[in-house]
Amino acid sequence: MEAAAALPNAIPLRNHVMPRPRAVLRDVSRAQPVCSTCQVREKCLSEGLDAATAKRVDELVATRIRLRKGDTLYRAGASFTSLYAIRSGSLKTLLLAEDGRDQVAGYHMSGEVLGLDGIGNNVHECQAIALEDTEVCPMPFDRIEQVARDHPTFQRNVHRYLSREIARQRALMLLLGTMRADQRLAAFLLDLSQRYQARGYSSSEFILRMTREEIGSYLGLKLETVSRLLSRLQQEGLIQVQGRVVKLLERGALKELVGQSA
Amino acid sequence: MEAAAALPNAIPLRNHVMPRPRAVLRDVSRAQPVCSTCQVREKCLSEGLDAATAKRVDELVATRIRLRKGDTLYRAGASFTSLYAIRSGSLKTLLLAEDGRDQVAGYHMSGEVLGLDGIGNNVHECQAIALEDTEVCPMPFDRIEQVARDHPTFQRNVHRYLSREIARQRALMLLLGTMRADQRLAAFLLDLSQRYQARGYSSSEFILRMTREEIGSYLGLKLETVSRLLSRLQQEGLIQVQGRVVKLLERGALKELVGQSA
DNA sequence: CGACTAGTTGAGGCCAGTCAATGTTGGTGG
DNA sequence: CCACCAACATTGACTGGCCTCAACTAGTCG
């Protein structure tokens, strides 16, 4: 990962604010049907749509954005116009407080939709940064709303997606509010595992796309704690770690760890 | 950021789960225009609507539910049909993990809309419990969607509301993930103060509607810690506490406390 | 090779949790 | 009105989990 990605807990992050203008727009308007084959459609917004509706949703996407590792998709404060479907790769979203405190708010992988937090005030509330080379499809939100008005099923999907984001964050709150450090880490690994599996990858062995510091930021821990706990879990035989490669050896024990109240 | 509610952090809460079947439905279909005078309309869903649309929104509400202190509005797992606009009083929402761990997810006062988390899976993800005698107006969600299809402004308001809920939770995550105990408590008090003010009450003196334990649960702290910190803040002259009555004496100092990074 | 970033591990300190005793408040019934 | 009780709250002593500071290693890049 790149300097960028790290979470200078004090003030910095200026390397993001000084943009590396690397993001590239590609015109795909005349390309073959994009969305029809895209995971995004399968997973959420286009679930259960009839052909006509699906076609209209397809038409929402006219361009594609390529991001390189460390590139920023949008910044906090940037005006909101579109949601972004992640076509490939992954990103993190970063919460910034006025005083420089920041925190990783989430890790997002292919098939997920980014930018929901911007709807409220037409301004993005957080910053989205690519963790690796990544492609996203912008979907203008006013046009999403248009389609939603004509197609109740799609409308319902949009609402569902928003609501699930709320539920996802609640789970994270519970984690931050009630779990010990080792439980948080175990929950994090299990969550990643499950999401990789849902995408057809191995659920027992995967690569962490983020640094220890970023993991810690997300979980409300310090990087040393994350490192120590990874070592400990390995020593206890629950996982195997080799740099960013993680293997879950005892999924049951991990779940039990997360589950034990207090 | 939002306030909290009660949190038996271990297992209990059985007093809630054993329902006191006190909730009362009132038919208000023939009552005078309800919503037109209600804060809810002003604040969010009905903002900026023309008369015709406003009328349709009014018609969404046919009944009113009265809750007494401790009554449950809905439980986790209950099937979702409606959102609830809080007309008077206040509630807490409670997150429940399978293992009995729980946490106050939010504290909700008049003018706010409850139940958003149910949209995703048509099932409520948390439990809502009245902190005092409270009145709410159910708004059937399928009818909300209907109106949204016909009225873009209303549609936008619905989306905005959902998105703001996401932003609200993000702020809380930042709090749980990066703040010390005293900062959390100060942030909590300031948030309450600001919300009371928005409702026309005093922003410098108000009554906590929840116990120390509930505050702690919301903030990821133990009740003893909350109590100690309230005493300390009082000793330092920042606030004045007398049971559940709180007076903010040095708002600036409180803000500074919250703001100082690390 | 040196410079730099990411990661690991150790020593020590502090913040918040735990356990426990005591005080306060509010509701109920004699 | 007061006695009583249960729930809520305060305070102290102690503990421990996580943070801080720091040294060291491994890998990468120019």
PDB file of N, CA and C in Angstrom, chain A residues 165-255:
ATOM      1  N   GLU A 165     -27.097  -0.418   4.151  1.00  0.00           N
ATOM      2  CA  GLU A 165     -25.908   0.320   4.557  1.00  0.00           C
ATOM      3  C   GLU A 165     -26.066   0.762   6.010  1.00  0.00           C
ATOM      4  N   ILE A 166     -27.264   1.167   6.355  1.00  0.00           N
ATOM      5  CA  ILE A 166     -27.517   1.551   7.738  1.00  0.00           C
ATOM      6  C   ILE A 166     -27.315   0.356   8.668  1.00  0.00           C
ATOM      7  N   ALA A 167     -27.845  -0.782   8.264  1.00  0.00           N
ATOM      8  CA  ALA A 167     -27.726  -1.980   9.096  1.00  0.00           C
ATOM      9  C   ALA A 167     -26.257  -2.396   9.241  1.00  0.00           C
ATOM     10  N   ARG A 168     -25.519  -2.278   8.138  1.00  0.00           N
ATOM     11  CA  ARG A 168     -24.104  -2.637   8.161  1.00  0.00           C
ATOM     12  C   ARG A 168     -23.364  -1.797   9.194  1.00  0.00           C
ATOM     13  N   GLN A 169     -23.673  -0.519   9.197  1.00  0.00           N
ATOM     14  CA  GLN A 169     -22.983   0.366  10.118  1.00  0.00           C
ATOM     15  C   GLN A 169     -23.388   0.107  11.565  1.00  0.00           C
ATOM     16  N   ARG A 170     -24.618  -0.324  11.748  1.00  0.00           N
ATOM     17  CA  ARG A 170     -25.038  -0.647  13.106  1.00  0.00           C
ATOM     18  C   ARG A 170     -24.214  -1.795  13.640  1.00  0.00           C
ATOM     19  N   ALA A 171     -24.007  -2.785  12.801  1.00  0.00           N
ATOM     20  CA  ALA A 171     -23.206  -3.926  13.232  1.00  0.00           C
ATOM     21  C   ALA A 171     -21.813  -3.459  13.629  1.00  0.00           C
ATOM     22  N   LEU A 172     -21.294  -2.526  12.876  1.00  0.00           N
ATOM     23  CA  LEU A 172     -19.959  -2.021  13.169  1.00  0.00           C
ATOM     24  C   LEU A 172     -19.956  -1.247  14.478  1.00  0.00           C
ATOM     25  N   MET A 173     -21.013  -0.513  14.719  1.00  0.00           N
ATOM     26  CA  MET A 173     -21.138   0.198  15.992  1.00  0.00           C
ATOM     27  C   MET A 173     -21.109  -0.765  17.165  1.00  0.00           C
ATOM     28  N   LEU A 174     -21.836  -1.859  17.000  1.00  0.00           N
ATOM     29  CA  LEU A 174     -21.879  -2.867  18.063  1.00  0.00           C
ATOM     30  C   LEU A 174     -20.468  -3.390  18.310  1.00  0.00           C
ATOM     31  N   LEU A 175     -19.768  -3.580  17.214  1.00  0.00           N
ATOM     32  CA  LEU A 175     -18.390  -4.050  17.311  1.00  0.00           C
ATOM     33  C   LEU A 175     -17.530  -3.046  18.072  1.00  0.00           C
ATOM     34  N   LEU A 176     -17.610  -1.798  17.670  1.00  0.00           N
ATOM     35  CA  LEU A 176     -16.776  -0.771  18.300  1.00  0.00           C
ATOM     36  C   LEU A 176     -17.195  -0.510  19.744  1.00  0.00           C
ATOM     37  N   GLY A 177     -18.469  -0.693  20.010  1.00  0.00           N
ATOM     38  CA  GLY A 177     -18.960  -0.346  21.328  1.00  0.00           C
ATOM     39  C   GLY A 177     -18.842  -1.446  22.356  1.00  0.00           C
ATOM     40  N   THR A 178     -18.839  -2.698  21.920  1.00  0.00           N
ATOM     41  CA  THR A 178     -18.948  -3.765  22.915  1.00  0.00           C
ATOM     42  C   THR A 178     -17.874  -4.849  22.838  1.00  0.00           C
ATOM     43  N   MET A 179     -17.037  -4.834  21.802  1.00  0.00           N
ATOM     44  CA  MET A 179     -16.102  -5.954  21.666  1.00  0.00           C
ATOM     45  C   MET A 179     -14.682  -5.632  22.114  1.00  0.00           C
ATOM     46  N   ARG A 180     -13.998  -6.663  22.569  1.00  0.00           N
ATOM     47  CA  ARG A 180     -12.576  -6.540  22.872  1.00  0.00           C
ATOM     48  C   ARG A 180     -11.796  -6.549  21.562  1.00  0.00           C
ATOM     49  N   ALA A 181     -10.526  -6.179  21.680  1.00  0.00           N
ATOM     50  CA  ALA A 181      -9.700  -6.053  20.483  1.00  0.00           C
ATOM     51  C   ALA A 181      -9.641  -7.351  19.676  1.00  0.00           C
ATOM     52  N   ASP A 182      -9.412  -8.477  20.340  1.00  0.00           N
ATOM     53  CA  ASP A 182      -9.284  -9.736  19.604  1.00  0.00           C
ATOM     54  C   ASP A 182     -10.593 -10.128  18.927  1.00  0.00           C
ATOM     55  N   GLN A 183     -11.699  -9.799  19.583  1.00  0.00           N
ATOM     56  CA  GLN A 183     -12.990 -10.089  18.975  1.00  0.00           C
ATOM     57  C   GLN A 183     -13.215  -9.242  17.731  1.00  0.00           C
ATOM     58  N   ARG A 184     -12.808  -7.998  17.824  1.00  0.00           N
ATOM     59  CA  ARG A 184     -12.976  -7.117  16.665  1.00  0.00           C
ATOM     60  C   ARG A 184     -12.198  -7.650  15.469  1.00  0.00           C
ATOM     61  N   LEU A 185     -10.972  -8.038  15.745  1.00  0.00           N
ATOM     62  CA  LEU A 185     -10.134  -8.514  14.650  1.00  0.00           C
ATOM     63  C   LEU A 185     -10.717  -9.784  14.046  1.00  0.00           C
ATOM     64  N   ALA A 186     -11.158 -10.694  14.895  1.00  0.00           N
ATOM     65  CA  ALA A 186     -11.753 -11.929  14.398  1.00  0.00           C
ATOM     66  C   ALA A 186     -12.989 -11.618  13.555  1.00  0.00           C
ATOM     67  N   ALA A 187     -13.803 -10.704  14.036  1.00  0.00           N
ATOM     68  CA  ALA A 187     -15.005 -10.334  13.293  1.00  0.00           C
ATOM     69  C   ALA A 187     -14.637  -9.747  11.938  1.00  0.00           C
ATOM     70  N   PHE A 188     -13.588  -8.957  11.936  1.00  0.00           N
ATOM     71  CA  PHE A 188     -13.125  -8.339  10.699  1.00  0.00           C
ATOM     72  C   PHE A 188     -12.705  -9.399   9.688  1.00  0.00           C
ATOM     73  N   LEU A 189     -11.916 -10.350  10.141  1.00  0.00           N
ATOM     74  CA  LEU A 189     -11.442 -11.403   9.248  1.00  0.00           C
ATOM     75  C   LEU A 189     -12.604 -12.239   8.728  1.00  0.00           C
ATOM     76  N   LEU A 190     -13.533 -12.562   9.587  1.00  0.00           N
ATOM     77  CA  LEU A 190     -14.678 -13.364   9.155  1.00  0.00           C
ATOM     78  C   LEU A 190     -15.531 -12.603   8.150  1.00  0.00           C
ATOM     79  N   ASP A 191     -15.672 -11.308   8.374  1.00  0.00           N
ATOM     80  CA  ASP A 191     -16.440 -10.491   7.444  1.00  0.00           C
ATOM     81  C   ASP A 191     -15.780 -10.473   6.070  1.00  0.00           C
ATOM     82  N   LEU A 192     -14.485 -10.241   6.048  1.00  0.00           N
ATOM     83  CA  LEU A 192     -13.765 -10.256   4.774  1.00  0.00           C
ATOM     84  C   LEU A 192     -13.941 -11.599   4.086  1.00  0.00           C
ATOM     85  N   SER A 193     -13.733 -12.655   4.852  1.00  0.00           N
ATOM     86  CA  SER A 193     -13.830 -14.003   4.316  1.00  0.00           C
ATOM     87  C   SER A 193     -15.169 -14.229   3.631  1.00  0.00           C
ATOM     88  N   GLN A 194     -16.205 -13.817   4.318  1.00  0.00           N
ATOM     89  CA  GLN A 194     -17.551 -14.036   3.804  1.00  0.00           C
ATOM     90  C   GLN A 194     -17.784 -13.238   2.527  1.00  0.00           C
ATOM     91  N   ARG A 195     -17.222 -12.044   2.501  1.00  0.00           N
ATOM     92  CA  ARG A 195     -17.425 -11.214   1.314  1.00  0.00           C
ATOM     93  C   ARG A 195     -16.616 -11.727   0.133  1.00  0.00           C
ATOM     94  N   TYR A 196     -15.446 -12.261   0.402  1.00  0.00           N
ATOM     95  CA  TYR A 196     -14.687 -12.860  -0.698  1.00  0.00           C
ATOM     96  C   TYR A 196     -15.434 -14.054  -1.255  1.00  0.00           C
ATOM     97  N   GLN A 197     -15.962 -14.851  -0.345  1.00  0.00           N
ATOM     98  CA  GLN A 197     -16.699 -16.029  -0.777  1.00  0.00           C
ATOM     99  C   GLN A 197     -17.878 -15.640  -1.675  1.00  0.00           C
ATOM    100  N   ALA A 198     -18.590 -14.598  -1.255  1.00  0.00           N
ATOM    101  CA  ALA A 198     -19.739 -14.157  -2.032  1.00  0.00           C
ATOM    102  C   ALA A 198     -19.336 -13.741  -3.439  1.00  0.00           C
ATOM    103  N   ARG A 199     -18.069 -13.449  -3.626  1.00  0.00           N
ATOM    104  CA  ARG A 199     -17.578 -13.043  -4.935  1.00  0.00           C
ATOM    105  C   ARG A 199     -16.882 -14.175  -5.678  1.00  0.00           C
ATOM    106  N   GLY A 200     -16.990 -15.348  -5.122  1.00  0.00           N
ATOM    107  CA  GLY A 200     -16.438 -16.499  -5.808  1.00  0.00           C
ATOM    108  C   GLY A 200     -14.973 -16.763  -5.512  1.00  0.00           C
ATOM    109  N   TYR A 201     -14.406 -16.040  -4.541  1.00  0.00           N
ATOM    110  CA  TYR A 201     -13.024 -16.303  -4.169  1.00  0.00           C
ATOM    111  C   TYR A 201     -12.980 -17.237  -2.972  1.00  0.00           C
ATOM    112  N   SER A 202     -11.806 -17.635  -2.634  1.00  0.00           N
ATOM    113  CA  SER A 202     -11.643 -18.507  -1.477  1.00  0.00           C
ATOM    114  C   SER A 202     -12.058 -17.774  -0.209  1.00  0.00           C
ATOM    115  N   SER A 203     -12.753 -18.473   0.651  1.00  0.00           N
ATOM    116  CA  SER A 203     -13.160 -17.855   1.902  1.00  0.00           C
ATOM    117  C   SER A 203     -12.159 -18.158   3.009  1.00  0.00           C
ATOM    118  N   SER A 204     -11.230 -19.047   2.723  1.00  0.00           N
ATOM    119  CA  SER A 204     -10.314 -19.440   3.791  1.00  0.00           C
ATOM    120  C   SER A 204      -8.928 -18.827   3.607  1.00  0.00           C
ATOM    121  N   GLU A 205      -8.642 -18.350   2.417  1.00  0.00           N
ATOM    122  CA  GLU A 205      -7.338 -17.735   2.196  1.00  0.00           C
ATOM    123  C   GLU A 205      -7.506 -16.513   1.303  1.00  0.00           C
ATOM    124  N   PHE A 206      -7.021 -15.392   1.772  1.00  0.00           N
ATOM    125  CA  PHE A 206      -7.156 -14.179   0.970  1.00  0.00           C
ATOM    126  C   PHE A 206      -6.068 -13.176   1.320  1.00  0.00           C
ATOM    127  N   ILE A 207      -6.034 -12.127   0.522  1.00  0.00           N
ATOM    128  CA  ILE A 207      -5.008 -11.109   0.707  1.00  0.00           C
ATOM    129  C   ILE A 207      -5.616  -9.858   1.302  1.00  0.00           C
ATOM    130  N   LEU A 208      -5.016  -9.368   2.336  1.00  0.00           N
ATOM    131  CA  LEU A 208      -5.442  -8.095   2.910  1.00  0.00           C
ATOM    132  C   LEU A 208      -4.975  -6.983   1.993  1.00  0.00           C
ATOM    133  N   ARG A 209      -5.891  -6.147   1.610  1.00  0.00           N
ATOM    134  CA  ARG A 209      -5.530  -5.071   0.701  1.00  0.00           C
ATOM    135  C   ARG A 209      -5.124  -3.820   1.459  1.00  0.00           C
ATOM    136  N   MET A 210      -5.147  -3.902   2.777  1.00  0.00           N
ATOM    137  CA  MET A 210      -4.872  -2.700   3.579  1.00  0.00           C
ATOM    138  C   MET A 210      -3.775  -2.980   4.607  1.00  0.00           C
ATOM    139  N   THR A 211      -3.196  -1.897   5.094  1.00  0.00           N
ATOM    140  CA  THR A 211      -2.117  -2.032   6.075  1.00  0.00           C
ATOM    141  C   THR A 211      -2.670  -2.349   7.455  1.00  0.00           C
ATOM    142  N   ARG A 212      -1.777  -2.689   8.366  1.00  0.00           N
ATOM    143  CA  ARG A 212      -2.174  -2.921   9.763  1.00  0.00           C
ATOM    144  C   ARG A 212      -2.773  -1.644  10.347  1.00  0.00           C
ATOM    145  N   GLU A 213      -2.193  -0.541   9.959  1.00  0.00           N
ATOM    146  CA  GLU A 213      -2.684   0.728  10.481  1.00  0.00           C
ATOM    147  C   GLU A 213      -4.122   0.987  10.016  1.00  0.00           C
ATOM    148  N   GLU A 214      -4.380   0.670   8.759  1.00  0.00           N
ATOM    149  CA  GLU A 214      -5.731   0.871   8.234  1.00  0.00           C
ATOM    150  C   GLU A 214      -6.733  -0.066   8.897  1.00  0.00           C
ATOM    151  N   ILE A 215      -6.322  -1.287   9.115  1.00  0.00           N
ATOM    152  CA  ILE A 215      -7.190  -2.231   9.820  1.00  0.00           C
ATOM    153  C   ILE A 215      -7.502  -1.679  11.210  1.00  0.00           C
ATOM    154  N   GLY A 216      -6.441  -1.233  11.875  1.00  0.00           N
ATOM    155  CA  GLY A 216      -6.615  -0.682  13.213  1.00  0.00           C
ATOM    156  C   GLY A 216      -7.551   0.515  13.224  1.00  0.00           C
ATOM    157  N   SER A 217      -7.375   1.372  12.261  1.00  0.00           N
ATOM    158  CA  SER A 217      -8.221   2.559  12.181  1.00  0.00           C
ATOM    159  C   SER A 217      -9.688   2.169  12.053  1.00  0.00           C
ATOM    160  N   TYR A 218      -9.918   1.177  11.238  1.00  0.00           N
ATOM    161  CA  TYR A 218     -11.287   0.713  11.020  1.00  0.00           C
ATOM    162  C   TYR A 218     -11.871   0.116  12.291  1.00  0.00           C
ATOM    163  N   LEU A 219     -11.036  -0.574  13.050  1.00  0.00           N
ATOM    164  CA  LEU A 219     -11.516  -1.299  14.226  1.00  0.00           C
ATOM    165  C   LEU A 219     -11.368  -0.519  15.524  1.00  0.00           C
ATOM    166  N   GLY A 220     -10.866   0.701  15.409  1.00  0.00           N
ATOM    167  CA  GLY A 220     -10.655   1.481  16.622  1.00  0.00           C
ATOM    168  C   GLY A 220      -9.484   0.984  17.450  1.00  0.00           C
ATOM    169  N   LEU A 221      -8.448   0.480  16.782  1.00  0.00           N
ATOM    170  CA  LEU A 221      -7.272  -0.045  17.479  1.00  0.00           C
ATOM    171  C   LEU A 221      -6.009   0.590  16.915  1.00  0.00           C
ATOM    172  N   LYS A 222      -4.901   0.399  17.606  1.00  0.00           N
ATOM    173  CA  LYS A 222      -3.618   0.870  17.111  1.00  0.00           C
ATOM    174  C   LYS A 222      -2.968  -0.225  16.282  1.00  0.00           C
ATOM    175  N   LEU A 223      -2.093   0.177  15.389  1.00  0.00           N
ATOM    176  CA  LEU A 223      -1.493  -0.804  14.493  1.00  0.00           C
ATOM    177  C   LEU A 223      -0.702  -1.871  15.232  1.00  0.00           C
ATOM    178  N   GLU A 224      -0.044  -1.485  16.322  1.00  0.00           N
ATOM    179  CA  GLU A 224       0.715  -2.481  17.088  1.00  0.00           C
ATOM    180  C   GLU A 224      -0.204  -3.547  17.661  1.00  0.00           C
ATOM    181  N   THR A 225      -1.357  -3.101  18.100  1.00  0.00           N
ATOM    182  CA  THR A 225      -2.320  -4.052  18.658  1.00  0.00           C
ATOM    183  C   THR A 225      -2.769  -5.044  17.589  1.00  0.00           C
ATOM    184  N   VAL A 226      -3.025  -4.524  16.403  1.00  0.00           N
ATOM    185  CA  VAL A 226      -3.447  -5.407  15.312  1.00  0.00           C
ATOM    186  C   VAL A 226      -2.354  -6.433  15.034  1.00  0.00           C
ATOM    187  N   SER A 227      -1.142  -5.944  14.944  1.00  0.00           N
ATOM    188  CA  SER A 227      -0.026  -6.838  14.648  1.00  0.00           C
ATOM    189  C   SER A 227       0.113  -7.915  15.725  1.00  0.00           C
ATOM    190  N   ARG A 228       0.095  -7.478  16.963  1.00  0.00           N
ATOM    191  CA  ARG A 228       0.211  -8.411  18.076  1.00  0.00           C
ATOM    192  C   ARG A 228      -0.879  -9.469  18.043  1.00  0.00           C
ATOM    193  N   LEU A 229      -2.088  -9.018  17.781  1.00  0.00           N
ATOM    194  CA  LEU A 229      -3.202  -9.950  17.825  1.00  0.00           C
ATOM    195  C   LEU A 229      -3.154 -10.936  16.671  1.00  0.00           C
ATOM    196  N   LEU A 230      -2.703 -10.466  15.516  1.00  0.00           N
ATOM    197  CA  LEU A 230      -2.551 -11.395  14.398  1.00  0.00           C
ATOM    198  C   LEU A 230      -1.551 -12.482  14.786  1.00  0.00           C
ATOM    199  N   SER A 231      -0.465 -12.049  15.410  1.00  0.00           N
ATOM    200  CA  SER A 231       0.527 -13.025  15.858  1.00  0.00           C
ATOM    201  C   SER A 231      -0.076 -13.997  16.864  1.00  0.00           C
ATOM    202  N   ARG A 232      -0.845 -13.448  17.764  1.00  0.00           N
ATOM    203  CA  ARG A 232      -1.405 -14.309  18.811  1.00  0.00           C
ATOM    204  C   ARG A 232      -2.382 -15.317  18.232  1.00  0.00           C
ATOM    205  N   LEU A 233      -3.234 -14.832  17.334  1.00  0.00           N
ATOM    206  CA  LEU A 233      -4.194 -15.748  16.726  1.00  0.00           C
ATOM    207  C   LEU A 233      -3.473 -16.844  15.957  1.00  0.00           C
ATOM    208  N   GLN A 234      -2.337 -16.475  15.377  1.00  0.00           N
ATOM    209  CA  GLN A 234      -1.563 -17.479  14.650  1.00  0.00           C
ATOM    210  C   GLN A 234      -0.984 -18.500  15.622  1.00  0.00           C
ATOM    211  N   GLN A 235      -0.444 -17.974  16.713  1.00  0.00           N
ATOM    212  CA  GLN A 235       0.151 -18.843  17.723  1.00  0.00           C
ATOM    213  C   GLN A 235      -0.877 -19.825  18.283  1.00  0.00           C
ATOM    214  N   GLU A 236      -2.092 -19.336  18.389  1.00  0.00           N
ATOM    215  CA  GLU A 236      -3.159 -20.187  18.917  1.00  0.00           C
ATOM    216  C   GLU A 236      -3.716 -21.118  17.854  1.00  0.00           C
ATOM    217  N   GLY A 237      -3.178 -21.000  16.649  1.00  0.00           N
ATOM    218  CA  GLY A 237      -3.580 -21.921  15.603  1.00  0.00           C
ATOM    219  C   GLY A 237      -4.891 -21.597  14.921  1.00  0.00           C
ATOM    220  N   LEU A 238      -5.428 -20.411  15.178  1.00  0.00           N
ATOM    221  CA  LEU A 238      -6.709 -20.068  14.554  1.00  0.00           C
ATOM    222  C   LEU A 238      -6.528 -19.573  13.122  1.00  0.00           C
ATOM    223  N   ILE A 239      -5.425 -18.905  12.886  1.00  0.00           N
ATOM    224  CA  ILE A 239      -5.162 -18.395  11.538  1.00  0.00           C
ATOM    225  C   ILE A 239      -3.695 -18.605  11.192  1.00  0.00           C
ATOM    226  N   GLN A 240      -3.369 -18.290   9.967  1.00  0.00           N
ATOM    227  CA  GLN A 240      -1.981 -18.284   9.543  1.00  0.00           C
ATOM    228  C   GLN A 240      -1.765 -16.961   8.832  1.00  0.00           C
ATOM    229  N   VAL A 241      -0.719 -16.241   9.208  1.00  0.00           N
ATOM    230  CA  VAL A 241      -0.455 -14.935   8.595  1.00  0.00           C
ATOM    231  C   VAL A 241       0.946 -14.922   8.017  1.00  0.00           C
ATOM    232  N   GLN A 242       1.022 -14.373   6.844  1.00  0.00           N
ATOM    233  CA  GLN A 242       2.324 -14.181   6.207  1.00  0.00           C
ATOM    234  C   GLN A 242       2.240 -12.851   5.484  1.00  0.00           C
ATOM    235  N   GLY A 243       2.619 -11.797   6.190  1.00  0.00           N
ATOM    236  CA  GLY A 243       2.457 -10.481   5.604  1.00  0.00           C
ATOM    237  C   GLY A 243       0.987 -10.179   5.409  1.00  0.00           C
ATOM    238  N   ARG A 244       0.592 -10.009   4.156  1.00  0.00           N
ATOM    239  CA  ARG A 244      -0.812  -9.679   3.908  1.00  0.00           C
ATOM    240  C   ARG A 244      -1.643 -10.882   3.502  1.00  0.00           C
ATOM    241  N   VAL A 245      -1.007 -12.023   3.467  1.00  0.00           N
ATOM    242  CA  VAL A 245      -1.755 -13.230   3.134  1.00  0.00           C
ATOM    243  C   VAL A 245      -2.278 -13.863   4.417  1.00  0.00           C
ATOM    244  N   VAL A 246      -3.571 -14.061   4.457  1.00  0.00           N
ATOM    245  CA  VAL A 246      -4.188 -14.619   5.654  1.00  0.00           C
ATOM    246  C   VAL A 246      -4.917 -15.903   5.310  1.00  0.00           C
ATOM    247  N   LYS A 247      -4.783 -16.886   6.171  1.00  0.00           N
ATOM    248  CA  LYS A 247      -5.473 -18.159   5.999  1.00  0.00           C
ATOM    249  C   LYS A 247      -6.261 -18.400   7.274  1.00  0.00           C
ATOM    250  N   LEU A 248      -7.532 -18.632   7.132  1.00  0.00           N
ATOM    251  CA  LEU A 248      -8.339 -18.956   8.310  1.00  0.00           C
ATOM    252  C   LEU A 248      -8.299 -20.465   8.523  1.00  0.00           C
ATOM    253  N   LEU A 249      -7.765 -20.877   9.649  1.00  0.00           N
ATOM    254  CA  LEU A 249      -7.623 -22.305   9.915  1.00  0.00           C
ATOM    255  C   LEU A 249      -8.787 -22.846  10.738  1.00  0.00           C
ATOM    256  N   GLU A 250      -9.230 -22.074  11.700  1.00  0.00           N
ATOM    257  CA  GLU A 250     -10.276 -22.555  12.593  1.00  0.00           C
ATOM    258  C   GLU A 250     -11.449 -21.576  12.615  1.00  0.00           C
ATOM    259  N   ARG A 251     -12.218 -21.628  11.564  1.00  0.00           N
ATOM    260  CA  ARG A 251     -13.325 -20.687  11.463  1.00  0.00           C
ATOM    261  C   ARG A 251     -14.262 -20.786  12.659  1.00  0.00           C
ATOM    262  N   GLY A 252     -14.506 -21.995  13.084  1.00  0.00           N
ATOM    263  CA  GLY A 252     -15.409 -22.194  14.222  1.00  0.00           C
ATOM    264  C   GLY A 252     -14.929 -21.477  15.465  1.00  0.00           C
ATOM    265  N   ALA A 253     -13.637 -21.628  15.735  1.00  0.00           N
ATOM    266  CA  ALA A 253     -13.076 -20.996  16.928  1.00  0.00           C
ATOM    267  C   ALA A 253     -13.126 -19.475  16.809  1.00  0.00           C
ATOM    268  N   LEU A 254     -12.924 -18.977  15.623  1.00  0.00           N
ATOM    269  CA  LEU A 254     -13.005 -17.532  15.407  1.00  0.00           C
ATOM    270  C   LEU A 254     -14.417 -17.037  15.697  1.00  0.00           C
ATOM    271  N   LYS A 255     -15.383 -17.753  15.179  1.00  0.00           N
ATOM    272  CA  LYS A 255     -16.773 -17.356  15.413  1.00  0.00           C
ATOM    273  C   LYS A 255     -17.100 -17.385  16.890  1.00  0.00           C
TER     274      LYS A 255
END
